[in-house]
Amino acid sequence: MKKALNLFRIEGIFLKYNLIAMLQYRLSYFLSVFYELFDALTMMAYFYIVFGSTSSIAGWAQSQIFTLVVVSYFINIVCVMLYIGMTSIPEYIHSGQLDLLLLKPVNKRFFLTFRSPNSVQILNFLVAAVGIGYCVAKSDAVAINIICFFIALLCSIILMYSVMCILISLSFWFIRIGNSWNIIELLNQMSAKPKNIFPMPIQLLLTLFIPALVIINNPAYILHFQYDIFLRQTLPITVIFYISSVIVFRLGLKKYSSAGG
Amino acid sequence: MRSIITQNLSRVYKSPVEKTGLARSAKGLFRKEFKYINAVTDMSFCAEHGDKIGILGLNGAGKSTLIKMLCGIIAPTSGSVVVGGYTPFQKKNDFLRLVSLVAGNKSQLNPDLSAWDNFRFLKSIYRVPERQFSETARKLTLLLECANLIDKQIRRLSFGERIKMEIVAALIHRPKFLFLDEPTIGLDVRSQESIRKILSDYCAEGDAVLFVTSHNLSDIVDLCNRILVIDGGTLRYDGGLAAFCAHYNTTSEINIEVENCTPRIREIVAGTGIVDCDFTGNMIRIQVEKTFITTVFRELIQKLSNDINKIQIIEPRTEDLLKELLIKGKVK
Ligand SMILES: Nc1ncnc2c1ncn2[C@@H]1O[C@H](COP(=O)(O)OP(=O)(O)O)[C@@H](O)[C@H]1O
Ligand SMILES: [Mg+2]
């Protein structure tokens, strides 16, 4: 408990100093707010142009597809806001800059992954949160679906974190790992569609190996259709991926042999 | 109490053999070959509080590797290291609060923040009490003559200014074990001096253990009371700096200026019990074994009293001595 509180305290410190840096010096951070917002708007426009004339696709009504888009936006924003900074870890490993970061008296995985957040995304976060609220209000879901929906959202955030963490830890072994962030973004955009439109093998792939469907699709599915998928898929997959990420990261740190100087 | 103990500490790096040429590189895609580098081999030594240790060695000797193992960044391949009662590589938070590392070529400061905000960030991470923090930060920045730069964004500082800030940042939580890997690399003489002053003050105040590697031998001579000489990953010498010099510094130099360097003078000089001599114009530089220096000196004065304009005994500077020993690989 005390440990968890300390992590919250440190996350607060990260956000605070990140905000200071942004407010004082970097216009580009603010541009990133508009970039993400623009991204979400394009995605919505895309849906209304492509699916606007049909009333339902693969059993999903238009409003339900809208939930998918909002969930995708929301997860994306939380990820960018809190732990996008971890994408520079491969570079730190490569250059040996990781050395000094490893000497901080804070849980290493937490410190490295949450160290440089993007705090101005709080603006996008608020917009996304309102969107989520709107989707829930418009749906005719019952209490149990709504509760599971919110827990599933939390799981999605953790799952997304775990997947990124695993990908990034791989650079302890393969120094030159490409820009894994692009792959994730691509998958997210792909999976913000009713999952039934994918052939079964691809659905399986996107559920078990790269759980993009679990992250984006399941919350919306839980809200609008059946909540039992939460226990059958979301929860176990999140737990498995989270534990794997912890293990892979630990092994990676053991393997770290520094560089330079 | 011994605060650092290493026993048969070794580190082997495994690194892929880089292939040259297209055909060989392509082959390397399928079968990777590795080579093993013994960066540190079988090092055993102890250190106590108050020790200020300089690590000497040529490029690639294994100095940085040793430091990285001492502060827990990388694991030893074999042997053991204990620092302040902890095994460094486990990176226990209580251990990490005791150590600090400054590496000239690496930065722990966030380039987007000012130095002051960086310090405050570290203060919160290490939970340094407010009083202690403002005292330390103010005092250090004044001493380093960088108090006026404290509000400047790190990325706008010059290299030397940044290193000063790195040193302040490293001392904010008052570490008991301070590791410095080439801290004065690329700094001007004045900055080097102020950094040395800060460090020796810091060590005098508390009883921190200091480890310094530097190519700048004056750093070592000024700061350290003990040296480890490393060559090719093995420890060649471990002991006091003064003892080291006494042991290896076996010759002194006598410089004579004469009116005119005639063959007769050369003969007389060569006839005294000297190790080596060098005639340039009317200057004669003579290397003499320390134990015979008085005899030789007296003999020269007697025999050459009419020809000598000036005669003096020159003690080699410690820096020069260290340099010579390192380069010629005399340390065995
Ligand atoms: N991360 C690494 N991977 C592979 N080899 C390394 C690595 N770091 C250092 N080495 C090798 O180990 C030896 C010692 O390096 P280092 O400790 O950096 O020397 P120094 O600091 O004394 O110049 C060198 O031969 C160097 O090439
Ligand atoms: Mg080095």
XYZ file of C-alpha atoms and ligand atoms in Angstrom:
621
model
C 0.000 0.000 0.000
C 2.751 2.375 1.012
C 4.648 1.371 -2.101
C 1.651 2.102 -4.327
C 1.206 5.507 -2.695
C 4.837 6.260 -3.331
C 4.428 5.414 -7.009
C 1.478 7.814 -7.202
C 3.597 10.457 -5.529
C 6.358 9.939 -8.074
C 3.923 9.926 -11.001
C 2.765 13.286 -9.683
C 6.357 14.508 -9.726
C 6.824 13.300 -13.302
C 3.684 15.072 -14.482
C 4.545 18.239 -12.607
C 8.037 18.594 -14.023
C 6.911 17.554 -17.461
C 4.303 20.294 -17.338
C 6.939 22.808 -16.241
C 9.115 21.856 -19.197
C 6.197 22.102 -21.589
C 4.883 25.384 -20.303
C 8.249 27.044 -20.316
C 9.893 25.820 -23.376
C 8.213 23.609 -25.863
C 5.573 24.689 -28.294
C 5.834 21.335 -30.008
C 4.214 19.589 -27.076
C 1.146 21.728 -27.544
C 1.111 20.908 -31.185
C 0.994 17.251 -30.199
C -2.343 17.915 -28.469
C -3.821 19.067 -31.736
C -2.154 16.247 -33.561
C -3.871 13.631 -31.409
C -7.204 15.446 -31.551
C -6.925 15.721 -35.303
C -6.121 12.023 -35.464
C -9.304 11.163 -33.597
C -11.410 13.488 -35.717
C -10.073 11.962 -38.936
C -10.896 8.529 -37.653
C -14.463 9.606 -36.931
C -14.838 11.323 -40.264
C -13.605 8.128 -41.900
C -16.295 6.132 -40.152
C -19.072 8.477 -41.108
C -17.986 8.540 -44.711
C -17.489 4.810 -45.074
C -20.212 3.488 -42.799
C -22.512 6.500 -42.637
C -24.980 5.157 -45.154
C -25.261 1.691 -43.644
C -27.201 1.348 -40.417
C -25.178 -1.574 -39.119
C -22.032 -3.552 -39.889
C -21.483 -7.116 -38.820
C -24.181 -6.696 -36.194
C -22.832 -3.419 -34.784
C -25.111 -0.379 -34.969
C -23.661 2.970 -35.870
C -23.674 4.252 -32.303
C -21.898 1.114 -31.177
C -19.198 1.633 -33.771
C -18.916 5.158 -32.490
C -18.085 3.710 -29.050
C -15.268 1.764 -30.680
C -13.770 4.914 -32.111
C -14.059 6.765 -28.805
C -12.496 3.882 -26.879
C -9.626 3.794 -29.329
C -9.119 7.529 -28.906
C -9.324 7.278 -25.130
C -6.809 4.430 -24.801
C -4.467 6.120 -27.204
C -4.561 9.350 -25.228
C -4.030 7.726 -21.840
C -1.074 5.878 -23.297
C 0.441 8.999 -24.818
C -0.235 11.010 -21.687
C 1.285 8.562 -19.210
C 3.846 6.271 -20.750
C 4.665 7.365 -24.269
C 8.102 8.358 -22.926
C 9.111 4.715 -22.824
C 9.535 4.723 -26.594
C 12.905 6.393 -26.113
C 14.229 3.526 -23.983
C 15.721 1.652 -26.983
C 17.741 4.763 -27.756
C 18.923 4.961 -24.130
C 19.953 1.316 -24.228
C 21.803 1.828 -27.459
C 23.721 4.873 -26.278
C 24.334 3.784 -22.701
C 22.379 6.756 -21.313
C 20.330 4.225 -19.392
C 23.221 3.896 -16.911
C 22.363 6.939 -14.867
C 18.621 6.284 -14.950
C 19.177 2.871 -13.417
C 20.647 4.440 -10.307
C 17.469 6.125 -9.099
C 15.903 4.698 -5.942
C 12.552 3.994 -7.582
C 11.125 0.823 -9.099
C 13.107 0.609 -12.347
C 10.297 -0.369 -14.686
C 8.058 2.320 -13.289
C 10.767 4.952 -13.407
C 11.853 4.237 -16.952
C 8.410 3.854 -18.460
C 6.584 6.723 -16.769
C 9.497 9.114 -16.600
C 8.609 11.395 -19.471
C 4.854 11.690 -19.818
C 3.064 14.143 -22.058
C 1.045 16.028 -19.530
C -0.696 18.513 -21.818
C -2.624 15.580 -23.260
C -4.842 16.097 -20.248
C -6.833 18.311 -22.638
C -7.418 15.441 -25.022
C -8.042 13.181 -22.069
C -10.916 15.386 -20.928
C -12.441 15.386 -24.397
C -12.094 11.599 -24.603
C -13.578 11.156 -21.132
C -16.604 13.210 -22.116
C -16.892 11.023 -25.215
C -16.832 7.897 -23.084
C -19.478 9.353 -20.776
C -21.634 10.158 -23.785
C -21.340 6.609 -25.157
C -22.311 5.102 -21.821
C -25.257 7.465 -21.414
C -26.549 6.780 -24.928
C -26.258 3.022 -24.590
C -29.058 0.970 -23.111
C -26.571 -1.110 -21.122
C -27.438 -2.355 -17.645
C -25.326 -1.750 -14.534
C -23.246 -4.910 -14.801
C -22.232 -4.124 -18.384
C -21.297 -0.587 -17.429
C -19.201 -1.684 -14.463
C -17.433 -4.322 -16.535
C -16.933 -1.744 -19.273
C -15.006 0.567 -16.963
C -12.912 -2.231 -15.500
C -12.223 -3.424 -19.043
C -11.058 0.070 -19.974
C -8.623 -0.041 -17.077
C -7.466 -3.476 -18.222
C -6.964 -2.097 -21.736
C -4.701 0.606 -20.372
C -2.676 -1.962 -18.446
C -2.620 -4.328 -21.400
C -1.455 -1.620 -23.776
C 1.268 -0.734 -21.280
C 2.349 -4.370 -21.026
C 2.518 -4.852 -24.789
C 4.610 -1.715 -25.228
C 6.812 -2.682 -22.332
C 7.494 -6.101 -23.852
C 8.255 -4.639 -27.277
C 10.591 -2.083 -25.803
C 12.340 -4.557 -23.519
C 13.240 -6.554 -26.607
C 15.767 -3.864 -27.424
C 17.888 -5.153 -24.541
C 18.604 -8.089 -26.866
C 18.148 -6.588 -30.298
C 19.696 -3.174 -30.084
C 18.218 -1.943 -33.332
C 14.546 -2.539 -32.810
C 12.517 -0.432 -35.218
C 9.954 2.099 -34.203
C 7.602 -0.243 -32.411
C 5.283 2.622 -31.621
C 4.204 2.872 -35.275
C 3.234 -0.780 -35.307
C 1.082 -0.325 -32.234
C -0.653 2.710 -33.662
C -1.382 0.849 -36.869
C -2.860 -2.086 -34.998
C -4.980 0.206 -32.906
C -6.452 1.853 -35.908
C -7.061 -1.497 -37.503
C -8.821 -2.896 -34.495
C -11.179 0.026 -34.008
C -13.633 -1.875 -36.201
C -16.243 -4.482 -35.323
C -14.153 -7.545 -34.769
C -16.463 -9.872 -36.668
C -15.376 -8.314 -39.947
C -11.989 -9.988 -39.567
C -11.495 -13.608 -40.585
C -11.147 -15.940 -37.609
C -7.372 -16.525 -37.838
C -6.733 -12.804 -37.798
C -9.108 -12.361 -34.894
C -7.168 -14.985 -32.976
C -3.872 -13.386 -33.849
C -5.086 -9.973 -32.731
C -6.455 -11.411 -29.514
C -3.799 -13.783 -28.297
C -0.503 -12.583 -29.747
C -0.924 -8.897 -30.312
C -4.014 -8.252 -28.235
C -5.153 -5.169 -30.116
C -8.723 -6.453 -30.324
C -8.808 -7.043 -26.584
C -7.616 -3.509 -25.969
C -9.955 -1.638 -28.305
C -12.797 -3.979 -29.163
C -13.590 -5.725 -25.924
C -14.622 -2.693 -23.865
C -17.117 -1.618 -26.534
C -18.330 -5.185 -26.920
C -18.807 -5.454 -23.173
C -20.792 -2.259 -23.035
C -23.101 -3.040 -25.934
C -23.249 -6.830 -26.083
C -22.082 -9.414 -23.557
C -20.054 -8.689 -20.482
C -18.889 -12.282 -19.947
C -16.117 -11.747 -22.463
C -14.485 -9.714 -19.720
C -13.862 -12.811 -17.627
C -13.197 -15.082 -20.593
C -10.745 -12.830 -22.411
C -9.874 -9.408 -21.111
C -8.938 -10.293 -17.565
C -6.806 -13.420 -18.173
C -5.065 -11.912 -21.190
C -4.277 -8.725 -19.290
C -2.858 -10.681 -16.366
C -0.757 -12.885 -18.627
C 0.624 -9.984 -20.629
C 1.332 -7.905 -17.539
C 3.239 -10.707 -15.841
C 5.147 -11.397 -19.061
C 6.098 -7.755 -19.343
C 7.467 -7.772 -15.803
C 9.497 -10.886 -16.513
C 10.816 -9.754 -19.900
C 11.817 -6.376 -18.497
C 13.661 -7.999 -15.597
C 15.522 -10.362 -17.884
C 16.381 -7.410 -20.111
C 17.844 -5.431 -17.229
C 19.950 -8.448 -16.273
C 21.196 -8.608 -19.818
C 22.017 -4.897 -19.987
C 25.710 -4.437 -20.558
C 25.803 -0.662 -20.950
C 27.736 1.060 -23.709
C 30.082 3.919 -24.299
C 32.740 5.369 -22.024
C 34.363 -1.244 8.830
C 35.238 -2.065 5.238
C 32.781 -0.311 3.014
C 33.763 -1.791 -0.323
C 35.027 -5.303 -0.817
C 35.606 -6.968 -4.154
C 36.825 -10.487 -4.565
C 38.099 -11.899 -7.855
C 35.795 -9.488 -9.598
C 35.640 -10.195 -13.336
C 33.574 -9.034 -16.240
C 33.537 -10.557 -19.695
C 31.654 -8.825 -22.508
C 30.181 -10.909 -25.246
C 29.928 -8.944 -28.414
C 29.131 -9.952 -31.957
C 32.012 -9.906 -34.401
C 31.241 -7.204 -36.927
C 31.761 -8.418 -40.444
C 33.191 -6.212 -43.130
C 32.221 -6.415 -46.783
C 28.830 -7.292 -48.231
C 29.295 -11.028 -48.680
C 30.631 -11.574 -45.194
C 28.016 -9.277 -43.644
C 25.269 -11.217 -45.381
C 26.710 -14.439 -44.046
C 26.678 -12.882 -40.600
C 22.891 -12.591 -40.840
C 22.576 -16.320 -40.500
C 25.411 -17.277 -38.245
C 26.584 -14.801 -35.714
C 30.055 -15.103 -34.336
C 30.865 -13.749 -30.941
C 34.026 -12.627 -29.350
C 34.634 -12.411 -25.657
C 36.359 -9.427 -24.125
C 37.890 -9.709 -20.680
C 37.300 -6.158 -19.573
C 38.019 -6.757 -15.890
C 39.838 -9.816 -14.592
C 40.200 -11.092 -11.049
C 40.242 -7.828 -9.152
C 40.319 -7.977 -5.400
C 40.559 -4.896 -3.234
C 38.935 -3.171 -0.283
C 38.125 0.425 0.458
C 37.154 2.232 3.614
C 35.300 5.426 4.378
C 37.469 8.415 3.642
C 39.340 6.666 0.852
C 39.762 8.717 -2.258
C 40.744 6.362 -4.989
C 42.019 7.221 -8.430
C 41.729 4.602 -11.131
C 44.495 4.827 -13.673
C 44.832 3.018 -16.938
C 44.994 3.546 -20.655
C 41.915 3.570 -22.903
C 40.145 0.239 -22.765
C 41.911 -0.799 -19.571
C 38.570 -1.516 -17.901
C 38.171 1.543 -15.684
C 34.587 2.327 -16.661
C 33.627 -1.320 -16.471
C 34.935 -1.514 -12.919
C 32.973 1.592 -11.941
C 29.795 0.269 -13.548
C 30.070 -2.903 -11.504
C 30.720 -0.983 -8.302
C 27.581 1.094 -8.664
C 25.410 -1.742 -9.907
C 24.758 -0.839 -13.530
C 26.136 -4.089 -14.861
C 26.597 -7.465 -13.234
C 29.975 -9.119 -12.721
C 30.466 -12.285 -14.740
C 32.194 -13.859 -11.759
C 33.568 -12.889 -8.394
C 31.799 -10.708 -5.890
C 31.430 -7.068 -5.006
C 29.910 -5.643 -1.830
C 29.386 -1.919 -1.398
C 28.186 -0.556 1.917
C 26.903 -4.006 2.820
C 24.825 -4.341 -0.375
C 25.298 -6.250 -3.589
C 25.181 -3.366 -6.065
C 23.543 -5.169 -8.964
C 20.437 -5.916 -6.906
C 19.829 -2.163 -6.983
C 18.051 -2.011 -3.637
C 16.611 1.447 -3.146
C 18.462 1.838 0.137
C 21.703 1.138 -1.673
C 20.951 3.515 -4.527
C 20.337 6.325 -2.060
C 23.976 5.899 -0.974
C 25.590 6.147 -4.398
C 26.034 8.653 -7.142
C 27.700 8.482 -10.520
C 28.921 11.286 -12.722
C 30.087 10.257 -16.163
C 31.508 12.955 -18.365
C 29.847 11.564 -21.461
C 26.427 10.841 -19.962
C 23.783 13.067 -18.511
C 21.179 12.530 -15.847
C 19.627 15.968 -16.286
C 16.470 16.587 -18.264
C 17.552 18.913 -21.096
C 14.133 20.574 -21.248
C 14.228 21.729 -17.634
C 16.346 24.368 -15.952
C 19.125 23.201 -13.646
C 17.120 24.337 -10.661
C 14.032 22.362 -11.675
C 16.251 19.370 -12.293
C 17.643 19.662 -8.782
C 14.163 19.947 -7.315
C 13.079 16.917 -9.288
C 15.962 14.923 -7.805
C 15.160 16.277 -4.376
C 11.649 14.833 -4.619
C 12.873 11.524 -6.005
C 15.452 11.094 -3.246
C 13.203 12.698 -0.610
C 15.874 15.143 0.482
C 14.659 17.437 3.312
C 14.008 21.013 2.156
C 16.643 22.573 4.452
C 19.402 20.223 3.440
C 18.471 20.642 -0.204
C 18.588 24.431 -0.352
C 21.791 24.517 1.679
C 23.573 22.007 -0.534
C 22.353 23.423 -3.819
C 23.127 27.016 -2.958
C 26.562 26.270 -1.577
C 27.611 24.090 -4.478
C 26.433 26.403 -7.213
C 28.216 29.312 -5.567
C 31.441 27.374 -5.301
C 31.202 26.254 -8.887
C 30.449 29.782 -10.016
C 27.327 28.682 -11.799
C 24.650 30.262 -9.600
C 23.712 32.678 -12.374
C 23.044 29.808 -14.770
C 20.680 27.984 -12.537
C 17.525 29.155 -14.281
C 18.806 28.380 -17.725
C 17.481 25.366 -19.577
C 20.063 22.582 -19.533
C 20.123 22.273 -23.322
C 21.278 25.887 -23.541
C 24.299 25.372 -21.300
C 27.798 24.879 -22.620
C 29.381 21.502 -22.072
C 31.472 22.660 -19.132
C 28.529 24.390 -17.501
C 26.444 21.274 -17.868
C 29.077 19.084 -16.220
C 29.133 21.432 -13.241
C 25.381 21.035 -12.936
C 25.764 17.269 -13.208
C 28.127 17.352 -10.259
C 25.781 19.430 -8.157
C 22.944 17.069 -9.115
C 25.015 14.079 -8.061
C 25.676 15.538 -4.621
C 22.135 16.644 -3.765
C 21.291 13.486 -1.866
C 24.701 13.452 -0.156
C 25.908 10.073 -1.375
C 28.318 7.995 0.693
C 29.847 6.480 -2.412
C 30.721 8.835 -5.186
C 31.853 7.523 -8.547
C 33.269 9.824 -11.177
C 34.128 8.582 -14.639
C 36.189 11.200 -16.442
C 34.438 14.134 -14.764
C 36.724 16.854 -16.071
C 36.901 15.667 -19.653
C 36.803 18.696 -21.930
C 36.844 21.345 -19.214
C 39.066 24.387 -18.955
C 41.684 24.615 -16.215
C 39.641 26.906 -14.019
C 36.552 24.711 -14.112
C 38.673 21.662 -13.449
C 40.045 23.315 -10.376
C 36.710 24.364 -8.978
C 35.340 20.896 -9.533
C 38.285 19.341 -7.729
C 37.806 21.784 -4.887
C 34.135 20.880 -4.522
C 34.890 17.211 -4.546
C 37.668 17.354 -2.010
C 35.529 19.569 0.244
C 32.696 17.124 -0.064
C 34.923 14.229 0.905
C 36.414 16.138 3.804
C 32.966 16.985 5.193
C 31.415 13.580 5.306
C 33.415 10.462 5.032
C 32.431 9.491 1.557
C 34.344 7.021 -0.543
C 35.414 8.574 -3.802
C 36.347 6.783 -6.998
C 37.724 8.839 -9.877
C 38.939 7.827 -13.277
C 40.519 10.531 -15.310
C 42.907 11.104 -18.123
C 43.755 14.299 -16.444
C 46.394 13.126 -14.013
C 46.293 16.349 -12.046
C 42.764 15.344 -11.013
C 44.143 12.209 -9.495
C 47.117 13.876 -7.864
C 44.933 16.597 -6.349
C 42.032 14.473 -5.234
C 43.219 11.023 -4.379
C 45.179 9.476 -1.578
C 45.224 6.076 -3.163
C 45.440 4.697 -6.669
C 44.509 1.562 -8.527
C 46.527 1.056 -11.675
C 44.786 -1.136 -14.215
C 46.322 -2.582 -17.321
C 44.374 -4.782 -19.724
C 41.714 -5.496 -17.117
C 44.048 -6.602 -14.342
C 44.997 -4.706 -11.247
C 48.705 -3.882 -11.323
C 49.074 -1.646 -8.335
C 46.937 -0.809 -5.339
C 48.236 1.539 -2.712
C 49.038 5.074 -1.659
C 49.936 7.628 -4.257
C 53.048 8.719 -2.341
C 54.222 5.153 -1.899
C 53.638 4.537 -5.574
C 55.828 7.462 -6.518
C 58.523 6.525 -4.046
C 58.576 3.026 -5.406
C 58.670 3.867 -9.083
C 60.366 7.192 -8.929
C 63.930 5.866 -8.644
C 65.760 8.507 -10.641
C 66.103 12.254 -10.287
C 67.312 14.753 -12.794
C 70.215 17.188 -12.478
C 70.184 20.118 -14.876
C 73.425 21.951 -15.556
C 73.952 25.049 -17.610
C 77.566 25.510 -18.735
C 79.438 28.283 -20.540
C 80.540 25.995 -23.329
C 79.973 22.279 -23.608
C 83.453 20.988 -24.355
C 84.427 17.305 -24.842
C 86.248 17.482 -21.509
C 83.007 18.328 -19.734
C 81.194 15.535 -21.523
C 83.820 13.094 -20.409
C 83.615 14.166 -16.794
C 79.831 13.944 -16.805
C 79.886 10.491 -18.381
C 82.429 9.416 -15.781
C 80.169 10.058 -12.799
C 77.717 7.333 -11.780
C 74.815 8.384 -13.985
C 71.982 6.492 -15.625
C 71.532 8.611 -18.702
C 72.392 12.056 -19.983
C 71.411 14.395 -22.738
C 73.399 17.334 -24.144
C 71.565 20.136 -25.875
C 73.606 23.235 -26.619
C 75.013 24.359 -23.325
C 72.354 22.502 -21.309
C 73.110 19.111 -19.801
C 70.318 16.951 -18.373
C 71.502 14.064 -16.272
C 69.432 11.186 -14.904
C 70.802 9.866 -11.630
C 69.702 7.090 -9.332
C 68.089 8.610 -6.276
C 70.454 6.915 -3.867
C 73.529 8.386 -5.531
C 72.214 11.853 -6.091
C 74.287 13.576 -3.380
C 77.486 11.862 -4.404
C 77.037 12.673 -8.059
C 76.004 16.221 -7.300
C 79.051 16.829 -5.120
C 81.384 15.240 -7.659
C 80.025 17.394 -10.492
C 80.418 20.587 -8.493
C 83.981 19.704 -7.573
C 85.104 18.761 -11.035
C 83.194 21.362 -13.030
C 83.157 24.261 -10.574
C 84.679 26.656 -13.121
C 82.407 25.756 -16.014
C 79.003 25.726 -14.318
C 76.695 28.690 -14.697
C 73.764 27.090 -12.975
C 73.023 23.676 -11.467
C 69.792 22.327 -10.027
C 68.124 19.104 -9.003
C 64.726 18.539 -10.555
C 62.139 16.271 -8.941
C 59.743 14.910 -11.557
C 56.142 16.046 -11.111
C 53.862 13.264 -10.000
C 51.713 13.697 -13.092
C 54.657 13.238 -15.405
C 55.802 10.252 -13.487
C 52.390 8.617 -13.657
C 52.134 9.356 -17.329
C 55.476 7.858 -18.071
C 54.751 4.770 -16.036
C 51.413 4.246 -17.737
C 52.623 4.750 -21.263
C 55.761 2.728 -20.952
C 53.872 0.018 -19.114
C 56.485 -0.018 -16.406
C 54.100 -1.004 -13.650
C 54.473 -4.686 -13.021
N 29.142 -2.694 -23.546
C 30.260 -3.265 -24.024
N 30.182 -4.315 -24.872
C 31.286 -4.902 -25.334
N 32.531 -4.551 -25.018
C 32.702 -3.513 -24.167
C 31.572 -2.811 -23.633
N 32.028 -1.835 -22.819
C 33.374 -1.910 -22.851
N 33.789 -2.911 -23.657
C 35.199 -3.312 -23.894
O 35.777 -3.592 -22.638
C 37.080 -3.032 -22.539
C 37.156 -2.080 -21.345
O 36.343 -0.968 -21.589
P 36.174 0.228 -20.558
O 35.887 -0.335 -19.221
O 35.172 1.153 -21.124
O 37.623 0.882 -20.585
P 38.146 2.290 -20.042
O 37.023 2.968 -19.345
O 39.270 1.942 -19.143
O 38.605 3.059 -21.241
C 37.351 -2.368 -23.864
O 38.124 -3.253 -24.627
C 36.003 -2.186 -24.489
O 36.072 -2.309 -25.881
Mg 36.117 4.833 -19.698
